[in-house]
């Protein structure tokens, strides 16, 4: 079950989306303006925001900034369909962009894709050739055999799998996995990386990046 926030000032459109998505897989909440959307994001955790650009209160670009600080993925949903708007939205960090009017089937497909890409679904993530991560059960199998990971090792693995081929800074890894500020002298990240590599056979793929941190090569 994923929680989705619909930030949309036109009730008819919000309702249409809510009706299409609500069910066993998704539960939707509706915010009619940008301020209300920000308040709801602050109070509750959402897995995805469907965000209209032209919103009263605070516009979609402002709400997007807020979503980014909370690390909630965003799909822009808007009548503004020019190339410039599309590029601006994606540059600012939206995961996807849907132009109104849209087909509900298309919306559903994009919602599913973004949630999966961001590791928000209960689906199993694959890391070729032999790793399977069940994000609902928080279990990892290597070649079909379960591997026991500690909670932090699992969080670390998931972070890299969700950011494949991206060099992650030690301090941001520390902040995301340990939820605390990195003070610079800690070996915690390095020690956990070594254990994850060894347990999962990632010695050649979870590589150190000089002066930065680590990158998972896929
Ligand atoms: Ca609007």
Coordinates of N, CA and C and ligand atoms in Angstrom, one line a residue:
X1 N 0.8 -1.2 0.0 CA 0.0 0.0 0.0 C 0.9 1.3 0.0
X2 N 0.7 2.1 -1.0 CA 1.5 3.3 -1.1 C 0.6 4.5 -0.9
X3 N 1.1 5.5 -0.2 CA 0.3 6.7 0.1 C 0.7 7.8 -0.9
X4 N -0.3 8.3 -1.6 CA 0.0 9.3 -2.6 C -0.8 10.6 -2.3
X5 N 0.0 11.7 -2.4 CA -0.7 13.0 -2.2 C -1.0 13.6 -3.6
X6 N -2.2 14.0 -3.8 CA -2.6 14.7 -5.0 C -2.7 16.2 -4.7
X7 N -1.8 17.0 -5.3 CA -1.8 18.4 -5.1 C -2.4 19.0 -6.3
X8 N -3.7 19.4 -6.3 CA -4.4 19.8 -7.5 C -5.5 20.7 -7.1
X9 N -5.7 21.8 -7.7 CA -6.7 22.8 -7.3 C -8.0 22.5 -8.0
X10 N -8.1 21.7 -9.0 CA -9.4 21.4 -9.7 C -10.0 20.1 -9.1
X11 N -11.1 20.3 -8.3 CA -11.6 19.1 -7.6 C -12.0 18.0 -8.6
X12 N -12.5 18.3 -9.8 CA -12.9 17.3 -10.7 C -11.7 16.4 -11.1
X13 N -10.6 17.0 -11.4 CA -9.4 16.2 -11.7 C -8.9 15.4 -10.6
X14 N -8.8 16.1 -9.4 CA -8.3 15.4 -8.2 C -9.2 14.2 -7.9
X15 N -10.5 14.4 -8.1 CA -11.4 13.3 -7.8 C -11.3 12.1 -8.8
X16 N -11.0 12.5 -10.0 CA -10.8 11.5 -11.1 C -9.6 10.6 -10.7
X17 N -8.5 11.3 -10.4 CA -7.3 10.6 -10.1 C -7.5 9.7 -8.8
X18 N -8.1 10.3 -7.8 CA -8.3 9.6 -6.5 C -9.1 8.3 -6.8
X19 N -10.2 8.4 -7.6 CA -11.1 7.3 -7.9 C -10.3 6.2 -8.6
X20 N -9.4 6.7 -9.5 CA -8.6 5.7 -10.3 C -7.6 5.0 -9.5
X21 N -7.0 5.7 -8.5 CA -5.9 5.1 -7.8 C -6.3 4.4 -6.5
X22 N -7.3 4.9 -5.8 CA -7.7 4.3 -4.5 C -8.0 2.8 -4.7
X23 N -7.5 2.0 -3.8 CA -7.8 0.6 -3.9 C -6.8 -0.2 -3.0
X24 N -6.6 -1.4 -3.4 CA -5.6 -2.2 -2.5 C -4.2 -1.7 -2.6
X25 N -3.8 -1.1 -3.7 CA -2.4 -0.7 -3.9 C -2.1 0.7 -3.4
X26 N -3.1 1.6 -3.6 CA -2.8 3.0 -3.2 C -3.9 3.6 -2.4
X27 N -3.4 4.5 -1.5 CA -4.4 5.3 -0.8 C -4.1 6.8 -1.1
X28 N -5.0 7.6 -1.5 CA -4.7 9.0 -1.9 C -5.3 10.0 -0.9
X29 N -4.5 11.1 -0.8 CA -5.0 12.2 0.0 C -5.0 13.4 -1.0
X30 N -5.8 14.4 -0.7 CA -5.9 15.5 -1.6 C -5.6 16.8 -1.0
X31 N -4.8 17.6 -1.6 CA -4.5 19.0 -1.1 C -4.9 19.9 -2.3
X32 N -5.7 20.9 -1.9 CA -6.3 21.8 -3.0 C -5.4 23.0 -3.3
X33 N -4.3 23.2 -2.5 CA -3.4 24.3 -2.8 C -2.0 23.9 -2.3
X34 N -1.0 24.8 -2.7 CA 0.4 24.5 -2.4 C 0.7 24.5 -0.9
X35 N 0.0 25.4 -0.2 CA 0.3 25.5 1.3 C -0.2 24.3 2.0
X36 N -1.4 23.9 1.6 CA -2.0 22.7 2.2 C -1.2 21.4 1.9
X37 N -0.7 21.4 0.7 CA 0.2 20.2 0.3 C 1.4 20.2 1.1
X38 N 2.0 21.3 1.4 CA 3.3 21.4 2.2 C 3.0 21.0 3.6
X39 N 1.8 21.5 4.1 CA 1.4 21.1 5.5 C 1.2 19.6 5.6
X40 N 0.5 19.0 4.7 CA 0.3 17.6 4.7 C 1.6 16.8 4.6
X41 N 2.5 17.3 3.8 CA 3.8 16.6 3.6 C 4.6 16.6 4.9
X42 N 4.4 17.7 5.7 CA 5.1 17.8 6.9 C 4.5 16.9 8.0
X43 N 3.2 16.7 7.9 CA 2.5 15.9 9.0 C 2.5 14.4 8.7
X44 N 2.5 14.0 7.5 CA 2.4 12.6 7.1 C 3.4 12.2 6.2
X45 N 3.8 10.9 6.1 CA 4.8 10.5 5.1 C 4.0 10.0 3.9
X46 N 4.4 10.5 2.7 CA 3.8 10.0 1.4 C 4.9 9.4 0.6
X47 N 4.5 8.4 -0.3 CA 5.5 7.7 -1.1 C 5.6 8.4 -2.5
X48 N 4.6 9.3 -2.8 CA 4.7 10.0 -4.1 C 3.7 11.2 -4.0
X49 N 4.1 12.2 -4.8 CA 3.2 13.4 -4.9 C 2.9 13.6 -6.4
X50 N 1.6 13.7 -6.7 CA 1.2 14.1 -8.1 C 0.9 15.5 -8.0
X51 N 1.8 16.3 -8.6 CA 1.8 17.7 -8.3 C 1.5 18.6 -9.5
X52 N 0.4 19.4 -9.4 CA 0.0 20.3 -10.4 C 1.0 21.5 -10.3
X53 N 1.4 22.1 -11.5 CA 2.3 23.3 -11.4 C 1.6 24.5 -11.0
X54 N 0.4 24.8 -11.7 CA -0.3 26.0 -11.4 C -1.2 25.8 -10.2
X55 N -0.7 26.1 -9.1 CA -1.5 25.9 -7.8 C -1.6 27.2 -7.1
X56 N -2.7 27.5 -6.4 CA -2.7 28.7 -5.6 C -1.9 28.4 -4.3
X57 N -1.6 29.5 -3.6 CA -0.8 29.4 -2.4 C 0.7 29.3 -2.7
X58 N 1.2 28.1 -2.9 CA 2.6 28.0 -3.4 C 2.5 27.2 -4.6
X59 N 3.2 27.6 -5.7 CA 3.1 26.8 -6.9 C 3.8 25.5 -6.9
X60 N 3.6 24.7 -8.0 CA 4.2 23.4 -8.0 C 5.7 23.4 -7.9
X61 N 6.4 24.4 -8.4 CA 7.9 24.4 -8.4 C 8.3 24.6 -6.9
X62 N 7.6 25.4 -6.1 CA 7.9 25.6 -4.7 C 7.7 24.3 -3.9
X63 N 6.5 23.7 -4.2 CA 6.2 22.5 -3.5 C 7.2 21.4 -3.8
X64 N 7.7 21.4 -5.1 CA 8.7 20.4 -5.5 C 10.0 20.5 -4.7
X65 N 10.4 21.8 -4.4 CA 11.6 22.0 -3.6 C 11.4 21.4 -2.2
X66 N 10.2 21.5 -1.7 CA 9.9 21.0 -0.4 C 10.0 19.4 -0.4
X67 N 9.4 18.9 -1.5 CA 9.3 17.4 -1.6 C 10.8 16.9 -1.7
X68 N 11.6 17.6 -2.3 CA 13.0 17.2 -2.5 C 13.7 17.1 -1.1
X69 N 13.5 18.1 -0.3 CA 14.1 18.1 1.0 C 13.6 16.9 1.8
X70 N 12.4 16.5 1.6 CA 11.8 15.3 2.3 C 12.0 14.0 1.5
X71 N 12.7 14.1 0.4 CA 13.0 12.9 -0.5 C 11.7 12.2 -0.9
X72 N 10.7 12.9 -1.2 CA 9.4 12.3 -1.7 C 9.4 12.5 -3.2
X73 N 9.3 11.4 -4.0 CA 9.3 11.6 -5.5 C 8.1 12.3 -6.0
X74 N 8.2 13.0 -7.1 CA 7.2 13.8 -7.6 C 6.9 13.5 -9.1
X75 N 5.7 13.4 -9.4 CA 5.3 13.4 -10.9 C 4.5 14.7 -11.1
X76 N 5.0 15.6 -12.0 CA 4.3 16.8 -12.3 C 3.1 16.4 -13.2
X77 N 2.0 17.1 -12.9 CA 0.8 16.9 -13.6 C 0.2 18.2 -14.0
X78 N 0.3 18.6 -15.3 CA 0.0 19.9 -15.6 C -0.4 20.2 -17.0
X79 N -1.2 21.3 -17.1 CA -1.6 21.7 -18.5 C -0.4 22.4 -19.2
X80 N 0.6 22.8 -18.4 CA 1.7 23.5 -19.1 C 2.6 22.5 -19.7
X81 N 2.4 22.4 -21.0 CA 3.1 21.2 -21.7 C 4.2 21.6 -22.6
X82 N 4.7 22.8 -22.5 CA 5.7 23.2 -23.5 C 7.0 22.5 -23.1
X83 N 7.9 22.4 -24.0 CA 9.2 21.8 -23.8 C 9.9 22.4 -22.6
X84 N 9.9 23.8 -22.5 CA 10.6 24.5 -21.5 C 10.1 24.1 -20.1
X85 N 8.8 24.0 -20.0 CA 8.2 23.6 -18.7 C 8.6 22.2 -18.3
X86 N 8.6 21.3 -19.3 CA 8.9 19.9 -19.1 C 10.4 19.8 -18.6
X87 N 11.2 20.5 -19.3 CA 12.7 20.5 -19.0 C 12.9 21.1 -17.6
X88 N 12.2 22.2 -17.3 CA 12.4 22.9 -16.0 C 12.0 21.9 -14.9
X89 N 10.8 21.3 -15.0 CA 10.4 20.3 -14.0 C 11.3 19.2 -13.8
X90 N 11.8 18.6 -14.9 CA 12.7 17.5 -14.7 C 14.1 17.9 -14.1
X91 N 14.5 19.1 -14.6 CA 15.8 19.6 -14.0 C 15.7 19.9 -12.5
X92 N 14.5 20.3 -12.1 CA 14.4 20.6 -10.7 C 14.2 19.4 -9.9
X93 N 14.1 18.2 -10.6 CA 14.1 17.0 -9.8 C 12.9 16.2 -9.8
X94 N 11.9 16.6 -10.7 CA 10.7 15.7 -10.7 C 11.1 14.4 -11.4
X95 N 10.4 13.3 -11.0 CA 10.7 12.0 -11.5 C 10.1 11.8 -12.9
X96 N 9.0 12.5 -13.1 CA 8.3 12.3 -14.4 C 7.3 13.5 -14.6
X97 N 6.7 13.5 -15.7 CA 5.9 14.7 -16.1 C 4.7 14.2 -17.0
X98 N 3.5 14.6 -16.5 CA 2.3 14.2 -17.3 C 1.6 15.4 -17.7
X99 N 1.2 15.5 -19.0 CA 0.5 16.7 -19.5 C -1.0 16.4 -19.6
X100 N -1.7 17.4 -19.0 CA -3.2 17.2 -19.1 C -3.7 17.7 -20.5
X101 N -4.7 17.1 -21.0 CA -5.4 15.9 -20.5 C -4.6 14.6 -20.7
X102 N -4.8 13.7 -19.7 CA -4.0 12.5 -19.8 C -5.0 11.3 -19.7
X103 N -4.5 10.1 -20.2 CA -5.3 8.9 -20.0 C -5.0 8.3 -18.7
X104 N -6.1 7.8 -18.0 CA -5.8 7.3 -16.7 C -4.9 6.1 -16.7
X105 N -4.9 5.3 -17.8 CA -4.0 4.2 -17.9 C -2.6 4.6 -17.9
X106 N -2.4 5.8 -18.6 CA -1.0 6.3 -18.7 C -0.5 6.7 -17.3
X107 N -1.5 7.4 -16.6 CA -1.2 7.9 -15.2 C -0.8 6.7 -14.3
X108 N -1.6 5.6 -14.4 CA -1.4 4.5 -13.5 C 0.0 3.8 -13.8
X109 N 0.3 3.7 -15.1 CA 1.6 3.1 -15.5 C 2.8 4.0 -15.0
X110 N 2.6 5.3 -15.1 CA 3.7 6.2 -14.7 C 3.9 6.1 -13.1
X111 N 2.8 6.1 -12.4 CA 2.8 6.0 -11.0 C 3.6 4.8 -10.6
X112 N 3.2 3.7 -11.2 CA 3.8 2.4 -10.9 C 5.3 2.4 -11.2
X113 N 5.7 3.0 -12.3 CA 7.1 3.0 -12.7 C 7.9 3.8 -11.7
X114 N 7.4 5.0 -11.4 CA 8.2 5.9 -10.5 C 8.3 5.2 -9.1
X115 N 7.2 4.6 -8.6 CA 7.3 4.0 -7.3 C 8.3 2.9 -7.3
X116 N 8.3 2.1 -8.4 CA 9.2 1.0 -8.4 C 10.6 1.5 -8.5
X117 N 10.8 2.5 -9.4 CA 12.2 3.0 -9.6 C 12.7 3.6 -8.3
X118 N 11.8 4.2 -7.5 CA 12.3 4.8 -6.2 C 12.2 3.7 -5.1
X119 N 12.0 2.5 -5.4 CA 12.0 1.4 -4.4 C 10.9 1.6 -3.4
X120 N 9.7 2.1 -3.8 CA 8.6 2.3 -2.8 C 7.6 1.2 -2.9
X121 N 7.7 0.3 -3.8 CA 6.7 -0.7 -3.9 C 7.1 -1.9 -3.1
X122 N 6.1 -2.8 -3.0 CA 6.4 -4.1 -2.3 C 7.1 -5.1 -3.2
X123 N 7.4 -4.6 -4.4 CA 8.0 -5.5 -5.3 C 9.4 -5.9 -5.0
X124 N 9.8 -6.9 -5.7 CA 11.2 -7.3 -5.5 C 12.1 -6.6 -6.4
X125 N 13.2 -6.1 -5.9 CA 14.2 -5.4 -6.7 C 15.3 -6.4 -7.1
X126 N 15.7 -6.4 -8.3 CA 16.8 -7.3 -8.7 C 18.1 -6.5 -8.9
X127 N 19.1 -7.2 -8.5 CA 20.4 -6.6 -8.8 C 21.2 -7.7 -9.5
X128 N 21.3 -7.6 -10.8 CA 21.9 -8.7 -11.5 C 23.4 -8.9 -11.1
X129 N 23.9 -10.1 -11.1 CA 23.3 -11.3 -11.7 C 22.4 -12.1 -10.6
X130 N 22.7 -11.9 -9.3 CA 22.0 -12.9 -8.5 C 21.4 -12.4 -7.2
X131 N 21.2 -11.1 -7.1 CA 20.6 -10.6 -5.8 C 19.2 -10.2 -6.0
X132 N 18.4 -10.5 -5.0 CA 16.9 -10.2 -5.0 C 16.6 -9.5 -3.7
X133 N 16.0 -8.3 -3.7 CA 15.7 -7.6 -2.5 C 14.2 -7.5 -2.4
X134 N 13.6 -8.0 -1.4 CA 12.2 -7.8 -1.2 C 12.0 -6.7 -0.3
X135 N 11.6 -5.5 -0.8 CA 11.5 -4.3 0.0 C 10.3 -4.3 1.0
X136 N 9.4 -5.2 0.7 CA 8.2 -5.2 1.7 C 8.7 -6.1 2.9
X137 N 9.3 -7.2 2.6 CA 9.8 -8.1 3.7 C 11.1 -7.7 4.3
X138 N 11.8 -6.8 3.6 CA 13.2 -6.4 3.9 C 14.1 -7.6 4.0
X139 N 14.0 -8.4 3.0 CA 14.9 -9.6 3.0 C 15.7 -9.6 1.7
X140 N 16.9 -10.2 1.7 CA 17.8 -10.3 0.6 C 18.1 -11.7 0.3
X141 N 18.1 -12.1 -1.0 CA 18.5 -13.4 -1.4 C 19.6 -13.3 -2.4
X142 N 20.6 -14.2 -2.2 CA 21.7 -14.2 -3.2 C 21.6 -15.6 -3.9
X143 N 21.4 -15.6 -5.2 CA 21.2 -16.9 -5.9 C 20.1 -17.7 -5.2
X144 N 19.0 -17.1 -4.7 CA 17.9 -17.8 -4.2 C 18.1 -18.1 -2.7
X145 N 19.3 -17.9 -2.2 CA 19.5 -18.2 -0.7 C 19.5 -17.0 0.1
X146 N 18.7 -17.0 1.2 CA 18.6 -15.8 2.0 C 19.9 -15.4 2.7
X147 N 20.2 -14.1 2.7 CA 21.4 -13.6 3.3 C 21.0 -12.8 4.5
X148 N 21.6 -13.1 5.7 CA 21.2 -12.3 6.9 C 22.0 -11.0 6.9
X149 N 21.3 -9.9 6.8 CA 21.9 -8.6 6.9 C 21.3 -7.9 8.2
X150 N 22.2 -7.1 8.8 CA 21.6 -6.2 9.9 C 20.8 -5.1 9.3
X151 N 20.0 -4.5 10.1 CA 19.1 -3.4 9.6 C 19.9 -2.3 8.8
X152 N 21.0 -1.9 9.4 CA 21.9 -0.9 8.7 C 22.5 -1.4 7.4
X153 N 22.9 -2.7 7.4 CA 23.5 -3.2 6.2 C 22.4 -3.3 5.1
X154 N 21.2 -3.6 5.5 CA 20.1 -3.7 4.5 C 19.8 -2.2 4.0
X155 N 19.7 -1.3 4.9 CA 19.4 0.1 4.5 C 20.5 0.6 3.5
X156 N 21.7 0.2 3.8 CA 22.9 0.6 3.0 C 22.8 0.0 1.6
X157 N 22.5 -1.2 1.5 CA 22.3 -1.9 0.3 C 21.2 -1.3 -0.6
X158 N 20.1 -1.0 0.1 CA 18.9 -0.4 -0.6 C 19.2 1.0 -1.2
X159 N 20.0 1.7 -0.4 CA 20.4 3.1 -0.8 C 21.2 3.0 -2.1
X160 N 22.1 2.0 -2.2 CA 22.9 1.9 -3.4 C 22.1 1.4 -4.5
X161 N 21.2 0.4 -4.2 CA 20.4 -0.2 -5.3 C 19.5 0.9 -5.9
X162 N 19.0 1.8 -5.1 CA 18.2 2.9 -5.6 C 19.0 4.0 -6.2
X163 N 20.3 4.0 -6.1 CA 21.1 5.0 -6.7 C 22.3 4.4 -7.5
X164 N 21.9 3.4 -8.4 CA 22.9 2.7 -9.1 C 23.8 3.6 -10.0
X165 N 25.0 3.3 -10.0 CA 26.0 4.0 -10.8 C 26.2 5.5 -10.4
X166 N 25.7 5.8 -9.2 CA 25.9 7.2 -8.8 C 26.9 7.2 -7.6
X167 N 27.9 8.1 -7.6 CA 28.8 8.2 -6.5 C 28.1 8.9 -5.4
X168 N 28.1 8.2 -4.2 CA 27.4 8.8 -3.1 C 28.5 9.2 -2.1
X169 N 28.3 10.4 -1.5 CA 29.2 10.9 -0.6 C 29.1 10.2 0.8
X170 N 30.2 10.0 1.4 CA 30.2 9.4 2.7 C 29.2 10.1 3.7
X171 N 29.2 11.4 3.7 CA 28.4 12.1 4.7 C 26.9 11.9 4.3
X172 N 26.6 11.9 3.0 CA 25.1 11.7 2.7 C 24.7 10.3 3.0
X173 N 25.6 9.3 2.8 CA 25.3 7.9 3.1 C 25.0 7.8 4.6
X174 N 25.9 8.4 5.4 CA 25.8 8.4 6.8 C 24.4 9.0 7.3
X175 N 24.1 10.1 6.7 CA 22.9 10.8 7.0 C 21.7 10.0 6.7
X176 N 21.7 9.4 5.5 CA 20.5 8.6 5.1 C 20.3 7.3 5.9
X177 N 21.4 6.6 6.1 CA 21.3 5.3 6.8 C 21.3 5.4 8.3
X178 N 22.1 6.4 8.8 CA 22.1 6.5 10.3 C 21.3 7.6 10.8
X179 N 20.8 8.5 9.9 CA 19.9 9.6 10.3 C 20.6 10.6 11.2
X180 N 21.9 10.8 11.0 CA 22.6 11.7 11.9 C 23.7 12.4 11.1
X181 N 24.2 13.5 11.6 CA 25.3 14.2 10.9 C 26.6 13.4 11.0
X182 N 27.3 13.4 9.8 CA 28.6 12.7 9.8 C 29.7 13.7 10.3
X183 N 30.4 13.3 11.2 CA 31.4 14.2 11.8 C 32.8 14.1 11.2
X184 N 33.0 13.2 10.2 CA 34.2 13.2 9.4 C 35.2 12.1 9.8
X185 N 35.3 11.7 11.1 CA 36.3 10.8 11.5 C 35.8 9.4 11.6
X186 N 34.5 9.2 11.5 CA 33.9 7.9 11.7 C 34.2 6.9 10.6
X187 N 34.5 5.7 11.0 CA 34.8 4.6 10.1 C 33.5 3.7 9.9
X188 N 32.4 4.2 10.5 CA 31.2 3.4 10.4 C 30.8 3.0 9.0
X189 N 30.7 4.0 8.1 CA 30.3 3.7 6.7 C 31.2 2.7 6.1
X190 N 32.5 2.9 6.2 CA 33.5 2.0 5.6 C 33.4 0.6 6.1
X191 N 33.2 0.5 7.4 CA 33.1 -0.9 8.0 C 31.8 -1.6 7.5
X192 N 30.7 -0.9 7.4 CA 29.5 -1.5 6.9 C 29.6 -1.8 5.5
X193 N 30.2 -1.0 4.7 CA 30.4 -1.2 3.2 C 31.2 -2.5 3.1
X194 N 32.2 -2.7 3.8 CA 33.1 -3.9 3.7 C 32.2 -5.2 4.0
X195 N 31.4 -5.0 5.0 CA 30.6 -6.2 5.4 C 29.5 -6.5 4.3
X196 N 28.9 -5.5 3.8 CA 27.9 -5.7 2.7 C 28.6 -6.3 1.5
X197 N 29.7 -5.8 1.1 CA 30.5 -6.3 0.0 C 30.7 -7.8 0.1
X198 N 31.2 -8.2 1.3 CA 31.6 -9.5 1.6 C 30.4 -10.5 1.6
X199 N 29.3 -10.0 2.3 CA 28.2 -10.9 2.4 C 27.5 -11.1 1.0
X200 N 27.5 -10.1 0.2 CA 26.8 -10.2 -1.1 C 27.6 -10.3 -2.3
X201 N 28.9 -10.5 -2.1 CA 29.8 -10.7 -3.3 C 29.9 -9.5 -4.2
X202 N 29.9 -8.3 -3.5 CA 29.9 -7.0 -4.3 C 31.3 -6.4 -4.3
X203 N 32.4 -7.2 -4.0 CA 33.7 -6.6 -3.8 C 34.2 -5.8 -5.0
X204 N 33.8 -6.3 -6.2 CA 34.3 -5.5 -7.4 C 33.3 -4.5 -7.9
X205 N 32.1 -4.4 -7.3 CA 31.1 -3.6 -7.8 C 30.7 -2.4 -6.9
X206 N 30.8 -2.6 -5.6 CA 30.6 -1.5 -4.7 C 31.9 -0.9 -4.4
X207 N 32.2 0.1 -5.3 CA 33.6 0.6 -5.4 C 33.8 1.9 -4.6
X208 N 35.0 2.1 -4.1 CA 35.4 3.3 -3.5 C 35.6 4.4 -4.5
X209 N 35.1 5.6 -4.3 CA 35.3 6.7 -5.2 C 36.2 7.7 -4.4
X210 N 37.4 8.0 -5.0 CA 38.4 8.8 -4.3 C 37.8 10.1 -3.8
X211 N 38.0 10.4 -2.6 CA 37.6 11.7 -2.0 C 36.1 11.9 -1.9
X212 N 35.3 10.9 -2.3 CA 33.9 11.1 -2.3 C 33.2 10.1 -1.4
X213 N 33.2 8.8 -1.8 CA 32.6 7.8 -1.0 C 32.6 6.5 -1.8
X214 N 31.3 6.1 -2.2 CA 31.2 4.8 -2.8 C 30.2 4.9 -4.0
X215 N 30.4 3.9 -4.9 CA 29.4 3.8 -6.0 C 29.1 2.4 -6.3
X216 N 27.9 2.0 -6.5 CA 27.5 0.7 -6.9 C 27.5 0.7 -8.5
X217 N 28.3 -0.2 -9.0 CA 28.4 -0.2 -10.5 C 27.5 -1.4 -11.0
X218 N 26.6 -1.0 -11.9 CA 25.7 -2.0 -12.5 C 25.9 -2.0 -14.0
Ligands
LIG1 CA1 -4.1 24.0 -11.5

